[in-house]
Amino acid sequence: MNRYITLLRGINVAGKNKLVMADLKAAVSELGFSTVATYLNSGNLILSSDITDPTEISAQIKAMISRNFQVDIPVYTLLQADLETILAHAPVWWGDPDKTIYDNLIFVLPPLSPTDIHDEIGLPKPDYEKVADYENAIFWSFSRKDYQKTNWWSKTANSAVKDGLTIRTANTVRKLAKA
């Protein structure tokens, strides 16, 4: 049985796309997935399945959320082992315990690629932010006090590619990888 991480994009943000995690967990379990757990209120699922194609899991969960909760959102699933591999390739500057820096991992949802994201958002401002790609993920760090001076802050939420990515903090990603 494989262990998966499923990320829901854009739920429980500013009162939009509300999903109660206990209800989501129950509905995902009803689909036949086992050892289902949620983490935080921002759409992080951990589950086990014999299904070998993560896109099939995403499709099943996306359809169920639309049917049961009338919410249409992007859903991204990856093997937990693949998340661990991504984290093993983090740049040395990412995930620093320095509380003045905010570290995120951007998951790029197919069919988009990190190149598509870079083409749309542009280069980071080196004085305020850093980015590095690994496969379909982008490590992104920036100064908390200067976040409004970054190039990526406003553009990740307001660009043409915004629905093709979902962002998690370094702490959240590390916990999901070990859950």
PDB file of C-alpha atoms in Angstrom:
ATOM      1  CA  MET A   1       0.000   0.000   0.000  1.00  0.00           C
ATOM      2  CA  ASN A   2       1.322   3.440  -0.952  1.00  0.00           C
ATOM      3  CA  ARG A   3       1.265   6.515   1.276  1.00  0.00           C
ATOM      4  CA  TYR A   4       0.183   9.738  -0.443  1.00  0.00           C
ATOM      5  CA  ILE A   5      -0.051  13.436   0.269  1.00  0.00           C
ATOM      6  CA  THR A   6      -2.983  15.246  -1.337  1.00  0.00           C
ATOM      7  CA  LEU A   7      -2.993  19.036  -1.427  1.00  0.00           C
ATOM      8  CA  LEU A   8      -6.174  20.999  -2.031  1.00  0.00           C
ATOM      9  CA  ARG A   9      -5.681  24.457  -3.485  1.00  0.00           C
ATOM     10  CA  GLY A  10      -7.577  27.463  -2.207  1.00  0.00           C
ATOM     11  CA  ILE A  11      -9.805  26.073   0.523  1.00  0.00           C
ATOM     12  CA  ASN A  12     -10.659  27.849   3.766  1.00  0.00           C
ATOM     13  CA  VAL A  13      -8.914  31.017   2.592  1.00  0.00           C
ATOM     14  CA  ALA A  14     -10.548  34.323   3.502  1.00  0.00           C
ATOM     15  CA  GLY A  15     -13.888  32.593   4.029  1.00  0.00           C
ATOM     16  CA  LYS A  16     -13.946  31.046   0.543  1.00  0.00           C
ATOM     17  CA  ASN A  17     -14.294  27.391  -0.439  1.00  0.00           C
ATOM     18  CA  LYS A  18     -15.063  26.308   3.117  1.00  0.00           C
ATOM     19  CA  LEU A  19     -14.493  22.666   3.903  1.00  0.00           C
ATOM     20  CA  VAL A  20     -14.666  21.158   7.364  1.00  0.00           C
ATOM     21  CA  MET A  21     -11.667  18.845   7.670  1.00  0.00           C
ATOM     22  CA  ALA A  22     -13.590  16.193   9.630  1.00  0.00           C
ATOM     23  CA  ASP A  23     -16.210  16.047   6.857  1.00  0.00           C
ATOM     24  CA  LEU A  24     -13.495  15.914   4.194  1.00  0.00           C
ATOM     25  CA  LYS A  25     -11.695  13.106   6.029  1.00  0.00           C
ATOM     26  CA  ALA A  26     -14.915  11.082   6.272  1.00  0.00           C
ATOM     27  CA  ALA A  27     -15.746  11.614   2.592  1.00  0.00           C
ATOM     28  CA  VAL A  28     -12.241  10.607   1.461  1.00  0.00           C
ATOM     29  CA  SER A  29     -12.446   7.489   3.645  1.00  0.00           C
ATOM     30  CA  GLU A  30     -15.781   6.631   1.997  1.00  0.00           C
ATOM     31  CA  LEU A  31     -13.969   6.604  -1.357  1.00  0.00           C
ATOM     32  CA  GLY A  32     -12.007   3.593  -0.067  1.00  0.00           C
ATOM     33  CA  PHE A  33      -8.762   5.256   0.959  1.00  0.00           C
ATOM     34  CA  SER A  34      -7.307   4.100   4.269  1.00  0.00           C
ATOM     35  CA  THR A  35      -5.516   5.712   7.200  1.00  0.00           C
ATOM     36  CA  VAL A  36      -6.852   9.085   6.082  1.00  0.00           C
ATOM     37  CA  ALA A  37      -5.707  12.076   8.109  1.00  0.00           C
ATOM     38  CA  THR A  38      -5.850  15.817   7.667  1.00  0.00           C
ATOM     39  CA  TYR A  39      -3.262  18.349   8.707  1.00  0.00           C
ATOM     40  CA  LEU A  40      -4.227  21.931   9.469  1.00  0.00           C
ATOM     41  CA  ASN A  41      -7.315  23.544   8.024  1.00  0.00           C
ATOM     42  CA  SER A  42      -5.744  24.374   4.684  1.00  0.00           C
ATOM     43  CA  GLY A  43      -6.425  21.222   2.701  1.00  0.00           C
ATOM     44  CA  ASN A  44      -3.650  18.772   3.480  1.00  0.00           C
ATOM     45  CA  LEU A  45      -4.587  15.093   3.323  1.00  0.00           C
ATOM     46  CA  ILE A  46      -2.462  12.085   4.126  1.00  0.00           C
ATOM     47  CA  LEU A  47      -3.840   8.751   2.939  1.00  0.00           C
ATOM     48  CA  SER A  48      -2.963   5.225   1.901  1.00  0.00           C
ATOM     49  CA  SER A  49      -4.086   3.419  -1.243  1.00  0.00           C
ATOM     50  CA  ASP A  50      -3.270   0.528  -3.546  1.00  0.00           C
ATOM     51  CA  ILE A  51      -3.776   2.891  -6.493  1.00  0.00           C
ATOM     52  CA  THR A  52      -0.422   3.519  -8.170  1.00  0.00           C
ATOM     53  CA  ASP A  53      -1.316   6.626 -10.185  1.00  0.00           C
ATOM     54  CA  PRO A  54      -1.455   9.824  -8.084  1.00  0.00           C
ATOM     55  CA  THR A  55      -3.462  11.607 -10.807  1.00  0.00           C
ATOM     56  CA  GLU A  56      -6.226   9.002 -10.408  1.00  0.00           C
ATOM     57  CA  ILE A  57      -6.370   9.752  -6.676  1.00  0.00           C
ATOM     58  CA  SER A  58      -6.533  13.486  -7.400  1.00  0.00           C
ATOM     59  CA  ALA A  59      -9.347  12.959  -9.910  1.00  0.00           C
ATOM     60  CA  GLN A  60     -11.396  10.855  -7.474  1.00  0.00           C
ATOM     61  CA  ILE A  61     -10.995  13.361  -4.642  1.00  0.00           C
ATOM     62  CA  LYS A  62     -11.664  16.366  -6.889  1.00  0.00           C
ATOM     63  CA  ALA A  63     -14.871  14.794  -8.214  1.00  0.00           C
ATOM     64  CA  MET A  64     -16.019  13.869  -4.690  1.00  0.00           C
ATOM     65  CA  ILE A  65     -15.375  17.417  -3.384  1.00  0.00           C
ATOM     66  CA  SER A  66     -17.362  18.868  -6.264  1.00  0.00           C
ATOM     67  CA  ARG A  67     -20.213  16.395  -5.762  1.00  0.00           C
ATOM     68  CA  ASN A  68     -20.349  16.426  -1.936  1.00  0.00           C
ATOM     69  CA  PHE A  69     -19.319  19.988  -1.116  1.00  0.00           C
ATOM     70  CA  GLN A  70     -20.078  21.909  -4.351  1.00  0.00           C
ATOM     71  CA  VAL A  71     -16.527  23.267  -4.424  1.00  0.00           C
ATOM     72  CA  ASP A  72     -14.427  23.133  -7.586  1.00  0.00           C
ATOM     73  CA  ILE A  73     -10.740  23.340  -6.709  1.00  0.00           C
ATOM     74  CA  PRO A  74      -7.438  22.008  -8.011  1.00  0.00           C
ATOM     75  CA  VAL A  75      -6.280  18.828  -6.253  1.00  0.00           C
ATOM     76  CA  TYR A  76      -2.682  17.594  -6.364  1.00  0.00           C
ATOM     77  CA  THR A  77      -1.470  14.214  -5.098  1.00  0.00           C
ATOM     78  CA  LEU A  78       2.046  12.864  -4.781  1.00  0.00           C
ATOM     79  CA  LEU A  79       3.679   9.924  -3.101  1.00  0.00           C
ATOM     80  CA  GLN A  80       4.897  10.746   0.382  1.00  0.00           C
ATOM     81  CA  ALA A  81       8.269   9.267  -0.650  1.00  0.00           C
ATOM     82  CA  ASP A  82       8.406  11.757  -3.548  1.00  0.00           C
ATOM     83  CA  LEU A  83       7.825  14.614  -1.116  1.00  0.00           C
ATOM     84  CA  GLU A  84      10.715  13.328   0.985  1.00  0.00           C
ATOM     85  CA  THR A  85      12.884  13.290  -2.170  1.00  0.00           C
ATOM     86  CA  ILE A  86      11.912  16.875  -2.976  1.00  0.00           C
ATOM     87  CA  LEU A  87      12.886  17.941   0.543  1.00  0.00           C
ATOM     88  CA  ALA A  88      16.200  16.102   0.232  1.00  0.00           C
ATOM     89  CA  HIS A  89      16.976  18.418  -2.706  1.00  0.00           C
ATOM     90  CA  ALA A  90      16.171  21.653  -0.889  1.00  0.00           C
ATOM     91  CA  PRO A  91      18.778  24.372  -1.341  1.00  0.00           C
ATOM     92  CA  VAL A  92      20.890  25.128   1.723  1.00  0.00           C
ATOM     93  CA  TRP A  93      19.216  28.516   2.214  1.00  0.00           C
ATOM     94  CA  TRP A  94      15.707  27.039   2.390  1.00  0.00           C
ATOM     95  CA  GLY A  95      14.168  26.039   5.692  1.00  0.00           C
ATOM     96  CA  ASP A  96      16.560  28.067   7.823  1.00  0.00           C
ATOM     97  CA  PRO A  97      15.357  28.474  11.419  1.00  0.00           C
ATOM     98  CA  ASP A  98      15.804  32.256  11.048  1.00  0.00           C
ATOM     99  CA  LYS A  99      12.339  33.622  11.870  1.00  0.00           C
ATOM    100  CA  THR A 100      12.909  36.725   9.719  1.00  0.00           C
ATOM    101  CA  ILE A 101      12.799  34.542   6.605  1.00  0.00           C
ATOM    102  CA  TYR A 102       9.619  32.891   5.323  1.00  0.00           C
ATOM    103  CA  ASP A 103      10.227  29.588   3.513  1.00  0.00           C
ATOM    104  CA  ASN A 104       7.632  28.074   1.188  1.00  0.00           C
ATOM    105  CA  LEU A 105       7.401  25.201  -1.236  1.00  0.00           C
ATOM    106  CA  ILE A 106       5.384  25.856  -4.371  1.00  0.00           C
ATOM    107  CA  PHE A 107       3.899  22.722  -5.898  1.00  0.00           C
ATOM    108  CA  VAL A 108       3.402  23.172  -9.646  1.00  0.00           C
ATOM    109  CA  LEU A 109       0.300  21.339 -10.811  1.00  0.00           C
ATOM    110  CA  PRO A 110       0.430  19.535 -14.151  1.00  0.00           C
ATOM    111  CA  PRO A 111       0.297  20.310 -16.968  1.00  0.00           C
ATOM    112  CA  LEU A 112       2.265  23.397 -15.875  1.00  0.00           C
ATOM    113  CA  SER A 113       5.997  23.254 -15.229  1.00  0.00           C
ATOM    114  CA  PRO A 114       8.299  25.446 -13.140  1.00  0.00           C
ATOM    115  CA  THR A 115       9.366  27.075 -16.424  1.00  0.00           C
ATOM    116  CA  ASP A 116       5.770  28.175 -17.012  1.00  0.00           C
ATOM    117  CA  ILE A 117       5.671  29.710 -13.538  1.00  0.00           C
ATOM    118  CA  HIS A 118       8.968  31.540 -14.063  1.00  0.00           C
ATOM    119  CA  ASP A 119       7.850  32.783 -17.481  1.00  0.00           C
ATOM    120  CA  GLU A 120       4.644  34.221 -16.003  1.00  0.00           C
ATOM    121  CA  ILE A 121       5.950  35.609 -12.708  1.00  0.00           C
ATOM    122  CA  GLY A 122       9.442  36.640 -13.752  1.00  0.00           C
ATOM    123  CA  LEU A 123      12.708  36.683 -11.901  1.00  0.00           C
ATOM    124  CA  PRO A 124      12.846  36.976  -8.129  1.00  0.00           C
ATOM    125  CA  LYS A 125      14.279  40.161  -6.647  1.00  0.00           C
ATOM    126  CA  PRO A 126      17.604  38.920  -5.208  1.00  0.00           C
ATOM    127  CA  ASP A 127      17.643  41.440  -2.369  1.00  0.00           C
ATOM    128  CA  TYR A 128      14.336  40.111  -1.034  1.00  0.00           C
ATOM    129  CA  GLU A 129      13.677  36.579  -2.268  1.00  0.00           C
ATOM    130  CA  LYS A 130      15.244  33.393  -3.568  1.00  0.00           C
ATOM    131  CA  VAL A 131      13.817  30.598  -5.715  1.00  0.00           C
ATOM    132  CA  ALA A 132      15.157  27.219  -6.796  1.00  0.00           C
ATOM    133  CA  ASP A 133      13.436  24.444  -8.743  1.00  0.00           C
ATOM    134  CA  TYR A 134      13.441  20.727  -8.196  1.00  0.00           C
ATOM    135  CA  GLU A 135      11.240  18.728 -10.546  1.00  0.00           C
ATOM    136  CA  ASN A 136       7.675  20.107 -10.200  1.00  0.00           C
ATOM    137  CA  ALA A 137       8.408  22.094  -7.066  1.00  0.00           C
ATOM    138  CA  ILE A 138       9.859  25.538  -6.448  1.00  0.00           C
ATOM    139  CA  PHE A 139      11.591  26.429  -3.205  1.00  0.00           C
ATOM    140  CA  TRP A 140      10.826  30.060  -2.395  1.00  0.00           C
ATOM    141  CA  SER A 141      12.140  32.128   0.514  1.00  0.00           C
ATOM    142  CA  PHE A 142      11.738  35.796   1.296  1.00  0.00           C
ATOM    143  CA  SER A 143      12.238  38.347   4.007  1.00  0.00           C
ATOM    144  CA  ARG A 144       9.115  38.619   6.172  1.00  0.00           C
ATOM    145  CA  LYS A 145       9.511  42.355   6.701  1.00  0.00           C
ATOM    146  CA  ASP A 146      10.049  43.036   2.996  1.00  0.00           C
ATOM    147  CA  TYR A 147       7.515  40.632   1.469  1.00  0.00           C
ATOM    148  CA  GLN A 148       5.729  43.482  -0.340  1.00  0.00           C
ATOM    149  CA  LYS A 149       8.961  44.313  -2.141  1.00  0.00           C
ATOM    150  CA  THR A 150       9.273  40.824  -3.615  1.00  0.00           C
ATOM    151  CA  ASN A 151       8.340  40.094  -7.201  1.00  0.00           C
ATOM    152  CA  TRP A 152       6.676  36.776  -6.415  1.00  0.00           C
ATOM    153  CA  TRP A 153       4.417  37.683  -3.442  1.00  0.00           C
ATOM    154  CA  SER A 154       1.580  39.374  -5.298  1.00  0.00           C
ATOM    155  CA  LYS A 155       2.097  37.523  -8.550  1.00  0.00           C
ATOM    156  CA  THR A 156       1.658  34.005  -7.150  1.00  0.00           C
ATOM    157  CA  ALA A 157      -1.868  34.952  -6.070  1.00  0.00           C
ATOM    158  CA  ASN A 158      -2.806  37.166  -9.003  1.00  0.00           C
ATOM    159  CA  SER A 159      -1.143  35.701 -12.084  1.00  0.00           C
ATOM    160  CA  ALA A 160      -2.571  33.696 -14.949  1.00  0.00           C
ATOM    161  CA  VAL A 161      -0.898  30.595 -13.472  1.00  0.00           C
ATOM    162  CA  LYS A 162      -2.278  30.972  -9.927  1.00  0.00           C
ATOM    163  CA  ASP A 163      -4.644  28.010 -10.300  1.00  0.00           C
ATOM    164  CA  GLY A 164      -1.709  25.858 -11.386  1.00  0.00           C
ATOM    165  CA  LEU A 165       0.157  26.052  -8.120  1.00  0.00           C
ATOM    166  CA  THR A 166      -0.375  25.486  -4.425  1.00  0.00           C
ATOM    167  CA  ILE A 167       1.947  26.728  -1.706  1.00  0.00           C
ATOM    168  CA  ARG A 168       2.850  25.257   1.679  1.00  0.00           C
ATOM    169  CA  THR A 169       5.243  26.490   4.358  1.00  0.00           C
ATOM    170  CA  ALA A 170       8.460  24.631   5.103  1.00  0.00           C
ATOM    171  CA  ASN A 171       7.091  23.481   8.473  1.00  0.00           C
ATOM    172  CA  THR A 172       3.913  22.100   6.930  1.00  0.00           C
ATOM    173  CA  VAL A 173       5.786  20.290   4.180  1.00  0.00           C
ATOM    174  CA  ARG A 174       8.191  18.695   6.660  1.00  0.00           C
ATOM    175  CA  LYS A 175       5.311  17.473   8.820  1.00  0.00           C
ATOM    176  CA  LEU A 176       3.479  16.032   5.814  1.00  0.00           C
ATOM    177  CA  ALA A 177       6.616  14.195   4.721  1.00  0.00           C
ATOM    178  CA  LYS A 178       6.862  12.509   8.144  1.00  0.00           C
ATOM    179  CA  ALA A 179       3.143  11.944   8.813  1.00  0.00           C
TER     180      ALA A 179
END
